[in-house]
Every structure is written in structure tokens, then in C-alpha cells.
PDB file of C-alpha atoms and ligand atoms in Angstrom:
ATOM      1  CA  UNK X  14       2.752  13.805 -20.406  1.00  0.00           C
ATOM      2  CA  UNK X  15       6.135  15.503 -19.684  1.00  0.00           C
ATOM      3  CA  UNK X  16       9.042  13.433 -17.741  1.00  0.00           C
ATOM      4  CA  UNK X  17      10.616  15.593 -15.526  1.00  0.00           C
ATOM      5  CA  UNK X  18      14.670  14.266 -14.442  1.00  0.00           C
ATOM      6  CA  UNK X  19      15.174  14.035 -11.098  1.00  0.00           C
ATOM      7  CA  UNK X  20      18.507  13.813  -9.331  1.00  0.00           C
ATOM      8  CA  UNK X  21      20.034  10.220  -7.899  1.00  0.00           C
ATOM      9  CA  UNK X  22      18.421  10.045  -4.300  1.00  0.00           C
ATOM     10  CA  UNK X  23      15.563  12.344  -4.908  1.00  0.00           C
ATOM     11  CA  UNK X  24      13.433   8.252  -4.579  1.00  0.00           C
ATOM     12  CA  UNK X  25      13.760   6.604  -1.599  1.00  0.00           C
ATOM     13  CA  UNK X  26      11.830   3.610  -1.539  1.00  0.00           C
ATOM     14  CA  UNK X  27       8.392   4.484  -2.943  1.00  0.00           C
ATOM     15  CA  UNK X  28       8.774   8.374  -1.643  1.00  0.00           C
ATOM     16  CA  UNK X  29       9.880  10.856  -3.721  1.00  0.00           C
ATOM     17  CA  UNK X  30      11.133  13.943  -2.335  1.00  0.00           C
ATOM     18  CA  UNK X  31      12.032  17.270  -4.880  1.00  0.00           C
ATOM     19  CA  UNK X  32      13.537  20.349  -4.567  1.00  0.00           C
ATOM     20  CA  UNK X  33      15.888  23.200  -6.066  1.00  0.00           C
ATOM     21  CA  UNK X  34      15.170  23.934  -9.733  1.00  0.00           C
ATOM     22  CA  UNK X  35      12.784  21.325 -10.589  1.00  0.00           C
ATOM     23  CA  UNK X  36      10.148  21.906  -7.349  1.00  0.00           C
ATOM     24  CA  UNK X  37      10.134  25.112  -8.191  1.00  0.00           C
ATOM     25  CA  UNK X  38       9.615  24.779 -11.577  1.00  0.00           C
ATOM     26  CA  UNK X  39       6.419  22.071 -10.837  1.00  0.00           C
ATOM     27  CA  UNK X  40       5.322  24.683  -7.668  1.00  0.00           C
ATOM     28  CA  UNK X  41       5.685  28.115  -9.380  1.00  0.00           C
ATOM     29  CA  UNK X  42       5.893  27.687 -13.227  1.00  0.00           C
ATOM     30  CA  UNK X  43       3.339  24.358 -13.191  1.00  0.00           C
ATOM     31  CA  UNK X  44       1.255  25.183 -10.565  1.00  0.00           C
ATOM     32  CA  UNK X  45       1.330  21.546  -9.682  1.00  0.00           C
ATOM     33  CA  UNK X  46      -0.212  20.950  -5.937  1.00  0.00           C
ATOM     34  CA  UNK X  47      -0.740  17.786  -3.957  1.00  0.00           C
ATOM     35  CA  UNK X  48      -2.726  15.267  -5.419  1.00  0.00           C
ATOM     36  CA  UNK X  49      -1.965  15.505  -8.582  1.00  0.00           C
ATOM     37  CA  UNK X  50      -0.164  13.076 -10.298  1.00  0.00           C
ATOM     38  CA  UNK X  51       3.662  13.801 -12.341  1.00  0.00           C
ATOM     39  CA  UNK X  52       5.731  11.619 -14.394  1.00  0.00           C
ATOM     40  CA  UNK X  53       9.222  11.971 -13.193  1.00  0.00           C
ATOM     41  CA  UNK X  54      12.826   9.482 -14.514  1.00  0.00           C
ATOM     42  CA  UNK X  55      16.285   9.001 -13.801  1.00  0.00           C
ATOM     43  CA  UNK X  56      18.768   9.977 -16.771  1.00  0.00           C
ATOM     44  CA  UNK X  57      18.233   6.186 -18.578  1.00  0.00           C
ATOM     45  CA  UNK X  58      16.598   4.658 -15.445  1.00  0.00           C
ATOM     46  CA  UNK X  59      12.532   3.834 -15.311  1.00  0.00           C
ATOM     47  CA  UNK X  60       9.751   6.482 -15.300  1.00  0.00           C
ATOM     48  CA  UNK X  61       7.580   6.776 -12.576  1.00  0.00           C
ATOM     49  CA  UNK X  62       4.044   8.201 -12.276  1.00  0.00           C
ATOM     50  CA  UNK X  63       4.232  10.013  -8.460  1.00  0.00           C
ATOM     51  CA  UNK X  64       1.173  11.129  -6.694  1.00  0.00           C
ATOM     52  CA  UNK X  65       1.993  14.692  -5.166  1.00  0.00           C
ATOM     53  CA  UNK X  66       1.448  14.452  -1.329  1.00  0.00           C
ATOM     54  CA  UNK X  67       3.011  17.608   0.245  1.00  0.00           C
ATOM     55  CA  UNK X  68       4.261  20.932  -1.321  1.00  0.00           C
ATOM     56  CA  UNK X  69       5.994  22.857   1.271  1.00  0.00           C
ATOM     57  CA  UNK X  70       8.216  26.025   0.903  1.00  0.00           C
ATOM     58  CA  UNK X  71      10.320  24.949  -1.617  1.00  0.00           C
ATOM     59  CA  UNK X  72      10.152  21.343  -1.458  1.00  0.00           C
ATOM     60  CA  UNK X  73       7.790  18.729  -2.719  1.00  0.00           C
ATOM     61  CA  UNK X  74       6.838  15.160  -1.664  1.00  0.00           C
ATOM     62  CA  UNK X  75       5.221  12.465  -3.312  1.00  0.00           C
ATOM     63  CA  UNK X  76       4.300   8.891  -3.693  1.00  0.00           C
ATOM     64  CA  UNK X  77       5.419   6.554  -6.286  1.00  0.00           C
ATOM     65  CA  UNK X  78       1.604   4.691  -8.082  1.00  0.00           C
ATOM     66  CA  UNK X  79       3.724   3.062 -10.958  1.00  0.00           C
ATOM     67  CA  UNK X  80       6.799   2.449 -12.973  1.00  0.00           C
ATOM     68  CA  UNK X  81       7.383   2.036 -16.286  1.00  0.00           C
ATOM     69  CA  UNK X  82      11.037   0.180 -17.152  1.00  0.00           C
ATOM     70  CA  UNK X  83      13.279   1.931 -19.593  1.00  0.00           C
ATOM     71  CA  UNK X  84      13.353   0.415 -22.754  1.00  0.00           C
ATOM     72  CA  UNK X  85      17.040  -0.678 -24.178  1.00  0.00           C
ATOM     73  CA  UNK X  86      19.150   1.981 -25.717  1.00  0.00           C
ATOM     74  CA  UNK X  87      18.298   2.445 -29.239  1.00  0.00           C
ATOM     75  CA  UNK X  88      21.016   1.623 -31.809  1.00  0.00           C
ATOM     76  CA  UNK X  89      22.975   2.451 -32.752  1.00  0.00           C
ATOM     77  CA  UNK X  90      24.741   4.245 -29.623  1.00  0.00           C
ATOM     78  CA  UNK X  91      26.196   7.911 -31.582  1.00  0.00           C
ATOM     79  CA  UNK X  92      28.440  10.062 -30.455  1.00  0.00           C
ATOM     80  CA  UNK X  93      28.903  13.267 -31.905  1.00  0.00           C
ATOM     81  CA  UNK X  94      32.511  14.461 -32.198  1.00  0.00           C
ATOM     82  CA  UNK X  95      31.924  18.537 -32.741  1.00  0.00           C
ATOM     83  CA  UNK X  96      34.827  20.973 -32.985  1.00  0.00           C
ATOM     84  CA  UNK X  97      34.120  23.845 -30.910  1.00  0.00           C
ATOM     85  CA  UNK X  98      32.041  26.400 -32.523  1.00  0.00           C
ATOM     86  CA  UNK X  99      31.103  30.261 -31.677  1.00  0.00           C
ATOM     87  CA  UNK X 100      28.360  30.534 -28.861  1.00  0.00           C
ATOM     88  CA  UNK X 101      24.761  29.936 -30.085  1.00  0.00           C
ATOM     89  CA  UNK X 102      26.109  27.545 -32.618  1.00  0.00           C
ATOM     90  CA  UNK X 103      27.767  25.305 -29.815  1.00  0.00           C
ATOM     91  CA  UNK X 104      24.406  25.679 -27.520  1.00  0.00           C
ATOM     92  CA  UNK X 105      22.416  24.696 -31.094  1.00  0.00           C
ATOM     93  CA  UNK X 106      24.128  21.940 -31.632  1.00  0.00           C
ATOM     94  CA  UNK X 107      24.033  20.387 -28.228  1.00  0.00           C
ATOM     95  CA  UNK X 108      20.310  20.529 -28.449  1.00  0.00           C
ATOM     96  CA  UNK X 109      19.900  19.185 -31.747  1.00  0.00           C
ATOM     97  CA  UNK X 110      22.331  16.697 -31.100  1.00  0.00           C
ATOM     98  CA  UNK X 111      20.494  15.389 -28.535  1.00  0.00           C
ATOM     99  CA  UNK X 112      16.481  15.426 -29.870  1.00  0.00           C
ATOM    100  CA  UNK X 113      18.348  13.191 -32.551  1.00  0.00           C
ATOM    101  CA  UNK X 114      19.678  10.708 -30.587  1.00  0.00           C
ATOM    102  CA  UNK X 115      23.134  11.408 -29.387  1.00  0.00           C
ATOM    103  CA  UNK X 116      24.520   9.726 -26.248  1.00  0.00           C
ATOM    104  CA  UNK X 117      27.698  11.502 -26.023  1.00  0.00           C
ATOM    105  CA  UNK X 118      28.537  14.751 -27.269  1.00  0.00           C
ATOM    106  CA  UNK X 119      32.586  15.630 -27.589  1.00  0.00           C
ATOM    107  CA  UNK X 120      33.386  19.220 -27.984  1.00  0.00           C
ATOM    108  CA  UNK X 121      36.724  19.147 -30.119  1.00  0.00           C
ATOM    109  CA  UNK X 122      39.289  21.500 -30.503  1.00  0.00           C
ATOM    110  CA  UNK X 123      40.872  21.046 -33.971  1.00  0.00           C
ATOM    111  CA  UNK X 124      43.282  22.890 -35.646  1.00  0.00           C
ATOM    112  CA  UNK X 125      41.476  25.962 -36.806  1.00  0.00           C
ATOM    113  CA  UNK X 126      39.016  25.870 -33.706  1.00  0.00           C
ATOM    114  CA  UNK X 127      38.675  29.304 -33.010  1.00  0.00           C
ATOM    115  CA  UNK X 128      36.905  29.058 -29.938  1.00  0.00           C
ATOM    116  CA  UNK X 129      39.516  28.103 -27.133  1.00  0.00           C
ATOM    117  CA  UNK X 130      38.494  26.832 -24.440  1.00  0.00           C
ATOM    118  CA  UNK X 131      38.945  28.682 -21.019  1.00  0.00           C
ATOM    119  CA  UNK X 132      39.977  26.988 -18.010  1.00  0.00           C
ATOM    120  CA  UNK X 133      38.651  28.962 -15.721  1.00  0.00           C
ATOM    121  CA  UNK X 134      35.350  28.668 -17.559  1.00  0.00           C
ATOM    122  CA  UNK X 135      35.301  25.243 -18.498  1.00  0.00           C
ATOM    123  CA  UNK X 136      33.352  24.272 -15.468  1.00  0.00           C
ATOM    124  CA  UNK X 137      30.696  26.659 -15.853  1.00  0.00           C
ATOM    125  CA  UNK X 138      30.513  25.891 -19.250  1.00  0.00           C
ATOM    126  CA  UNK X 139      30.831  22.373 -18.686  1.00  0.00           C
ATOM    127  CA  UNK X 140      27.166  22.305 -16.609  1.00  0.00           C
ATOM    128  CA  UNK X 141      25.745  24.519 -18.879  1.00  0.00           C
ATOM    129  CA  UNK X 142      26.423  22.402 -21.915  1.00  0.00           C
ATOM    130  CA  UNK X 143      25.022  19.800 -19.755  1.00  0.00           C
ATOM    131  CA  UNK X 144      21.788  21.666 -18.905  1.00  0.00           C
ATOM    132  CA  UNK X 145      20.912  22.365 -22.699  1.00  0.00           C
ATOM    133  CA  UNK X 146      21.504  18.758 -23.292  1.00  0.00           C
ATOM    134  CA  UNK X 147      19.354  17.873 -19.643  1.00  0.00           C
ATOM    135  CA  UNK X 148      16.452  20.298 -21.159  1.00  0.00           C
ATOM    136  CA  UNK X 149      16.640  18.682 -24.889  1.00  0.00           C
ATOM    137  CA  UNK X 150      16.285  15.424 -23.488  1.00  0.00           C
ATOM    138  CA  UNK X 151      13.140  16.246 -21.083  1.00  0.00           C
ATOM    139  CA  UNK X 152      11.761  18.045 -24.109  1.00  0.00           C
ATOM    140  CA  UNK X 153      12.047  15.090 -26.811  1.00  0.00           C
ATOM    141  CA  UNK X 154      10.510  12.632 -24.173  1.00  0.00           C
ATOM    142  CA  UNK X 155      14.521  10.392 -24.472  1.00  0.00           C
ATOM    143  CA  UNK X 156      14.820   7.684 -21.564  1.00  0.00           C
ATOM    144  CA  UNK X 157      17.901   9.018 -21.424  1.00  0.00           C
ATOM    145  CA  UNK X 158      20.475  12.391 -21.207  1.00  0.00           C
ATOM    146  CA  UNK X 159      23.136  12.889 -23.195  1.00  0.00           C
ATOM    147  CA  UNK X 160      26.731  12.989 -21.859  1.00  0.00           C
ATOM    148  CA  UNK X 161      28.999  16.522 -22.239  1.00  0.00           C
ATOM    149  CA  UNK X 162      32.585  15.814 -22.069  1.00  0.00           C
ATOM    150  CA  UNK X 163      34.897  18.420 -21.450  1.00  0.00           C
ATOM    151  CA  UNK X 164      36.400  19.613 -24.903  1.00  0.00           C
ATOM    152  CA  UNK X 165      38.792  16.894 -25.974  1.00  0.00           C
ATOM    153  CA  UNK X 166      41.798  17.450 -28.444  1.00  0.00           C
ATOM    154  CA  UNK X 167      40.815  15.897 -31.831  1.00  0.00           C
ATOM    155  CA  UNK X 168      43.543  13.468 -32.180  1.00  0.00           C
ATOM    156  CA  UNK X 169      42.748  11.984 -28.218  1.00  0.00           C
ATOM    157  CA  UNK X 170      39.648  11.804 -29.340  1.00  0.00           C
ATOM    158  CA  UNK X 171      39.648   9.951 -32.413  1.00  0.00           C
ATOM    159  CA  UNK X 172      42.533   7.207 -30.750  1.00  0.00           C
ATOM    160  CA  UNK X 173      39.369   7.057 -28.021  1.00  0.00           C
ATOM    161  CA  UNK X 174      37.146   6.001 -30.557  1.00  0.00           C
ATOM    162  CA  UNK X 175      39.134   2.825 -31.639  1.00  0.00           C
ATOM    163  CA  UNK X 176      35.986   0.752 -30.160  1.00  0.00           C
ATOM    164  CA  UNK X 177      33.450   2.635 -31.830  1.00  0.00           C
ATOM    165  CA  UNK X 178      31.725  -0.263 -34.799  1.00  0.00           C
ATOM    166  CA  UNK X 179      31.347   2.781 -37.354  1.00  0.00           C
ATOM    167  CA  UNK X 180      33.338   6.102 -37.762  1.00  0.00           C
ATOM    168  CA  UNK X 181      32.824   8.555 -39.789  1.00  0.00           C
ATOM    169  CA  UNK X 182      34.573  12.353 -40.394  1.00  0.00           C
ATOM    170  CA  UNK X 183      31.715  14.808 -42.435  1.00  0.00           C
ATOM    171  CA  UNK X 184      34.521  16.251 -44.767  1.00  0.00           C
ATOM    172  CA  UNK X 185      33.416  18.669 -47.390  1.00  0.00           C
ATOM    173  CA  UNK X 186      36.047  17.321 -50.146  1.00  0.00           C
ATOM    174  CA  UNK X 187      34.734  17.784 -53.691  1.00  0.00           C
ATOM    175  CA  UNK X 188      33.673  14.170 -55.647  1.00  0.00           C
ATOM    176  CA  UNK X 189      34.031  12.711 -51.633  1.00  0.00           C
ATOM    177  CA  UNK X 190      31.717   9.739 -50.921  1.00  0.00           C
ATOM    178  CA  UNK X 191      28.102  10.557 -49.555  1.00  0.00           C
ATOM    179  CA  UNK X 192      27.156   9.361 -46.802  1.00  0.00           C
ATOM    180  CA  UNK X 193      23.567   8.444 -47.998  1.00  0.00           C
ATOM    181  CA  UNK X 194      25.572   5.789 -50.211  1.00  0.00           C
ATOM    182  CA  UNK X 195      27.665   4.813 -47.299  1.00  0.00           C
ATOM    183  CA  UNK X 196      24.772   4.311 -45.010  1.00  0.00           C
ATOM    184  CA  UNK X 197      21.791   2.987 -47.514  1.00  0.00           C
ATOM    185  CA  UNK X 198      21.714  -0.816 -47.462  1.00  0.00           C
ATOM    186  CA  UNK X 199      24.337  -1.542 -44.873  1.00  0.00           C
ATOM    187  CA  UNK X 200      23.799  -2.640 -41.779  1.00  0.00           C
ATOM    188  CA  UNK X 201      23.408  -0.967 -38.215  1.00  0.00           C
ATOM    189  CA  UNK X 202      26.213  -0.779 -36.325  1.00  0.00           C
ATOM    190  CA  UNK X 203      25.983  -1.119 -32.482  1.00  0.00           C
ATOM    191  CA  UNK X 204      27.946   2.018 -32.356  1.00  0.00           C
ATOM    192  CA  UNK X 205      28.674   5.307 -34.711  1.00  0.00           C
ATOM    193  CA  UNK X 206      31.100   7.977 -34.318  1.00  0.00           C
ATOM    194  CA  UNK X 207      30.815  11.218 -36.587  1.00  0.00           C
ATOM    195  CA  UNK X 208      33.011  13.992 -36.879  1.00  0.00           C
ATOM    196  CA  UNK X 209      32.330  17.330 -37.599  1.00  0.00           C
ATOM    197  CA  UNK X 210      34.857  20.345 -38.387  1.00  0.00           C
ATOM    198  CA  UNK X 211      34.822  23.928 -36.874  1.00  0.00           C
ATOM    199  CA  UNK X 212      33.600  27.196 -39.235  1.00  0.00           C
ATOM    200  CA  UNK X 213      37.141  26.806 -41.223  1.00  0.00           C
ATOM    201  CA  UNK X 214      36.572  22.860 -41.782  1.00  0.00           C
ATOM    202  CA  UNK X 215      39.204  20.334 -40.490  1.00  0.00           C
ATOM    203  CA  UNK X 216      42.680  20.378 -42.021  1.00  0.00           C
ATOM    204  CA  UNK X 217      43.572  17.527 -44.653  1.00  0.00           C
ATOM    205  CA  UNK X 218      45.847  16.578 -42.223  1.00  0.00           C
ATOM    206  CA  UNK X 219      43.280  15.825 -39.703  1.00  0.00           C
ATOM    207  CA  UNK X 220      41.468  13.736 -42.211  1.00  0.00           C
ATOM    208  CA  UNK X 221      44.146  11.457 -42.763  1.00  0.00           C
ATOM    209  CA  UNK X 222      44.943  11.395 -39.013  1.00  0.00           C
ATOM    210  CA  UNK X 223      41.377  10.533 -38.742  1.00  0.00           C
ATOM    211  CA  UNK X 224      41.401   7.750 -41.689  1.00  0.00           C
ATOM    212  CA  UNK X 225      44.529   6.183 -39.974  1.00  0.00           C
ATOM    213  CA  UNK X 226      42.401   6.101 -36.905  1.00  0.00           C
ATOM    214  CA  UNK X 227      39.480   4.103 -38.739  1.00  0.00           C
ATOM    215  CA  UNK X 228      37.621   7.248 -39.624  1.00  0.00           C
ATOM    216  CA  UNK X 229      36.052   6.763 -43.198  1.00  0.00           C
ATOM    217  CA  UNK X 230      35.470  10.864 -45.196  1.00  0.00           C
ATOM    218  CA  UNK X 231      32.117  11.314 -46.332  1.00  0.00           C
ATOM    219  CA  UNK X 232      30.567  14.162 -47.672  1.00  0.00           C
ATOM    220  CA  UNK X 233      27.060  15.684 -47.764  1.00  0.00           C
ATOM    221  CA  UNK X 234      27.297  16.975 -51.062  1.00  0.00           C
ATOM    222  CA  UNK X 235      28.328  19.912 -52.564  1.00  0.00           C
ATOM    223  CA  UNK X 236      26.006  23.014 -49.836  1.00  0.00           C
ATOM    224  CA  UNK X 237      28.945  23.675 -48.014  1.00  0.00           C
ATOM    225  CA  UNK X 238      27.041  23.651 -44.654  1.00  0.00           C
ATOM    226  CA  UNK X 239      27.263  25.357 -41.104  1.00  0.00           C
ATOM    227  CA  UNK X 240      29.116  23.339 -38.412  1.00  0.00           C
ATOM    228  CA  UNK X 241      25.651  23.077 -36.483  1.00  0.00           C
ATOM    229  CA  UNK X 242      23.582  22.771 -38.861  1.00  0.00           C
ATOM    230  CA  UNK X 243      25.991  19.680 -40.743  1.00  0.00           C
ATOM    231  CA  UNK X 244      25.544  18.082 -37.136  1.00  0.00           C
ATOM    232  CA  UNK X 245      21.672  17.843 -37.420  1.00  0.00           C
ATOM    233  CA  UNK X 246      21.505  16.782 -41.285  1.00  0.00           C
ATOM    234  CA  UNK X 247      24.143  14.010 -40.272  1.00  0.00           C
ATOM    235  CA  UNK X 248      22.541  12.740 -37.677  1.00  0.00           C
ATOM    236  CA  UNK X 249      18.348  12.585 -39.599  1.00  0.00           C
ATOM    237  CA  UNK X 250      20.384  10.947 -42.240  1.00  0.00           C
ATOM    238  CA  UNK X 251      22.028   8.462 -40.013  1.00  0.00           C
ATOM    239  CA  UNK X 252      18.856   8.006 -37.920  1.00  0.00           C
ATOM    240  CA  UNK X 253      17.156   7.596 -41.018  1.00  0.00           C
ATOM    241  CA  UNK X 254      18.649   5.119 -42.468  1.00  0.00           C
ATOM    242  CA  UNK X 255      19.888   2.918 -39.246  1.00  0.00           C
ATOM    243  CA  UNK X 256      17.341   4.456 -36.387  1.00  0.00           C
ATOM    244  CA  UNK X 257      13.708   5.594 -35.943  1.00  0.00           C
ATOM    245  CA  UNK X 258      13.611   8.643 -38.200  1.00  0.00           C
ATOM    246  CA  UNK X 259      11.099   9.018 -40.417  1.00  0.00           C
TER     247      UNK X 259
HETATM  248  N1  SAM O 313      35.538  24.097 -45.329  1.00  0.00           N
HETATM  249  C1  SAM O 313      34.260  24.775 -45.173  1.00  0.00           C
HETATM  250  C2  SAM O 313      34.161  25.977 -46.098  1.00  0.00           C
HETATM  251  O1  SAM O 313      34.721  25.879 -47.198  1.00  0.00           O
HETATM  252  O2  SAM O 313      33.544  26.976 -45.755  1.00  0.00           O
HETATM  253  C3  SAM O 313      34.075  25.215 -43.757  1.00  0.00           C
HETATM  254  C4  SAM O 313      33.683  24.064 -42.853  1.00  0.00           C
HETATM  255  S1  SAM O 313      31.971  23.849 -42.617  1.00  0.00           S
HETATM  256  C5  SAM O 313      31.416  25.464 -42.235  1.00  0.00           C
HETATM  257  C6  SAM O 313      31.952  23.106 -40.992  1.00  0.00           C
HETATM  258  C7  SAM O 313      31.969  21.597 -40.937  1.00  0.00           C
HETATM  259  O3  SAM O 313      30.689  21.093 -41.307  1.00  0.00           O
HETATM  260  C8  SAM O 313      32.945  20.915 -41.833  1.00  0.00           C
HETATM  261  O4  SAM O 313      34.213  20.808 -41.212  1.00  0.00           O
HETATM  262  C9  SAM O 313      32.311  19.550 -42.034  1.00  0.00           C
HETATM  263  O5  SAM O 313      32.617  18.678 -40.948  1.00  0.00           O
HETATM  264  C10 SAM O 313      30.831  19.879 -42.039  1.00  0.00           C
HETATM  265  N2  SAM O 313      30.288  20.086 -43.375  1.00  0.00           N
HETATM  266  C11 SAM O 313      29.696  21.198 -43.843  1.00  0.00           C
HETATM  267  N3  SAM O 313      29.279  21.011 -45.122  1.00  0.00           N
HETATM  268  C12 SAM O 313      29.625  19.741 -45.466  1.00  0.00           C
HETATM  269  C13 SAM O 313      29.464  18.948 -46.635  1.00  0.00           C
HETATM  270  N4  SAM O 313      28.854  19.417 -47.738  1.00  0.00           N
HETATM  271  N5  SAM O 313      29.955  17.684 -46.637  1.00  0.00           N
HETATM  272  C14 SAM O 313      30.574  17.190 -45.534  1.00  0.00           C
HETATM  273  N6  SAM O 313      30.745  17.891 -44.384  1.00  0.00           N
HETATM  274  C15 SAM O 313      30.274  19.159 -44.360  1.00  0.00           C
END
């Protein structure tokens, strides 16, 4: 049963009414037609299950039978802090990030970010982020979508994260503590903020920036790993051991 996102407005009262992208996906791609039923959601609002009632050009209508609530947000809230990686990486991450849980997802630029961000792509890039993160999150069946910021300077972002119950900065320091000990038999946080440096790492300097911050340096063990692929081993290991993984 796939939930399909609509836009805010799409449901007026018990009529639903669907176009652009995601009629066309259901019309062409689906081959859905009217009578048949759909499960369709706001981004962290209630599903409903809508009876198809009219499929015109490009447009579809339908009827709201039922509604299921959203459940509460699952704890603890994460955001992933991820210094801006090469292409596919960045687009990898994003989706990973978001089948494991993330709510917010903060592209950083640190001080060996290679990638710079563009202004005059940063919109473009901005809804495409977005759009991985949308299509993640239809695909992994979440209640919810992730949030994209715009990339965020580290230091902004870690004085941001003051409120944040738990943060931690994935550093790949030799003898550092692991986060499996960190994590194992403590308890959730409401909220966890993790870190995670660019190909050439973070600096030492924006470890300590971080630990003055309330960061705490944990390491994953000796694998030096990729950028993406340290986001997705953070996050089973968190979910694991404080969320619904495994
Ligand atoms: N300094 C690394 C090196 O020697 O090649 C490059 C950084 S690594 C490719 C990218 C990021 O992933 C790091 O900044 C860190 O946040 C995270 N990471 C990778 N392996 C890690 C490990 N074993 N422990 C903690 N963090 C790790």
C-alpha cells in the first residue's frame, strides 16, 4: 500500500483534487482510474484512503472513505549535520538519511568542503535535495518528510544546535570513544544531533569548536569510512540502540 504526498490544499473538505507530477504519475505510470481506491498523506499529517472519482486530462479527483491519524514522531528527533560532499554522495546520503529516520538534514560547509556551494544554484539544488528526500520518505512508508536546509556554515550550525538533548561529531581520531559505548545502556534522548566531516574529515579545530559547543567526538572504529556511507552506519547504530532498528 504506497502513500503518495500530496501538496497543502490538494483536500478540501472530504474532496481531494491532484495534479502536476503526482496525477500523472497515478494516471500514466499507475494506470490508476476512477474507482479505485489510493492512499495519499500530508508531510507528518494523517493518511487517507481516497476513492478515485474523476481522471480528467491531467487532473484527478477523489473522495476521502477514511483517515488514519499520524502517529507521534518517533524519538528521538535526529538531525543529520553533513558537510557537503561530491554529487552522488550528497544525493546518497539524503536518501539514506532519510529511510533511517532523519528529520532534518543540514548540508555543511566545513573547512576542507570541497564542494562550494553556488548561489545561483542553490535553489535548484535546494528542491532537488528536497525531492530525493520527498521520494525516500514515500518509499520507506515515514509519516513524515525530511527537512533540507540550505547549506549552513559549520560553526552557525553547531551554535544552532545548543537545544539539541544529544550531540555528537563522528570524528575518526585514533583510541576516540565509540559510539556503540556511548549509546549502549543510556538513555534516549528527545533529540540527537550528529556530525559528519567532508572526504578530507573535519579539522581538529572544528572538533574542539564543536566540543565547546556541546558536541561530544566519537568514533566508529578504526575503517576509515566514506562521508555517506559514515552517515548511514551512524544513524542504524543510533536507531539501533535508541529507535526501531533491528
Ligand atoms: N580523515 C579521513 C581520512 O583519513 O581519509 C577522511 C574523512 S572521512 C572520508 C569522512 C567523514 O566520515 C569524517 O569526517 C567522519 O565524520 C566520518 N567518518 C568516517 N570514518 C569514521 C570513523 N571510523 N570514525 C568516525 N567518523 C568517521
Amino acid at each position: 500500500m504506497p502513500v503518495f504526498f500530496i501538496e497543502r490544499g490538494a483536500l478540501q473538505g472530504k474532496t481531494v483534487s491532484l495534479s502536476g507530477p503526482l496525477a500523472r504519475h497515478l494516471k500514466g505510470s499507475l494506470r490508476v482510474r476512477p474507482g479505485e481506491h489510493v492512499w495519499l498523506a500530508e508531510a507528518g499529517g494523517p493518511r487517507y484512503e481516497v476513492r478515485i472519482t474523476a481522471a480528467d486530462h491531467d487532473r484527478l479527483t477523489g473522495q476521502v472513505l477514511s483517515t488514519l491519524p499520524s502517529p507521534p514522531p518517533p524519538l528521538p528527533r535526529i538531525t543529520v549535520g553533513l558537510a557537503l560532499i561530491k554529487g552522488d554522495g550528497m544525493d546518497w546520503a539524503i536518501q539514506k538519511a532519510t529511510e533511517l529516520g532523519a528529520e532534518h538534514i543540514v548540508p555543511l560547509v566545513t573547512a576542507r568542503t570541497v564542494v562550494r556551494p553556488k548561489a545561483a544554484r542553490a535553489s535548484q539544488q535546494a528542491r532537488r535535495w528536497q525531492n530525493i528526500a520527498l521520494e525516500a520518505a514515500q518509499q520507506s512508508m515515514r509519516w513524515d518528510v525530511p527537512a533540507v536546509a540550505e547549506p549552513t556554515s559549520f560553526d552557525a550550525w553547531c551554535a544552532e544546535s545548543a537545544a539539541t538533548a544529544c550531540r555528537l561529531i563522528l570524528w575518526e581520531k585514533p583510541g576516540g570513544r565509540s559510539l556503540g559505548d556511548r549509546l549502549r545502556g543510556t538513555p534516549r534522548p528527545a533529540s540527537l544531533a550528529l556530525a559528519i566531516g567532508p572526504e578530507g574529515g573535519f579539522e581538529p579545530g572544528e572538533v574542539d569548536l564543536a566540543e565547546r559547543r556541546g558536541f561530544e567526538a566519537v568514533s566508529l572504529g578504526a575503517r576509515i569510512l566514506r562521508s555517506e556511507s559514515a552517515v548511514l552506519a551512524t544513524l542504524a547504530i543510533a536507531q539501533y540502540e535508541w529507535g526501531e532498528l533491528g
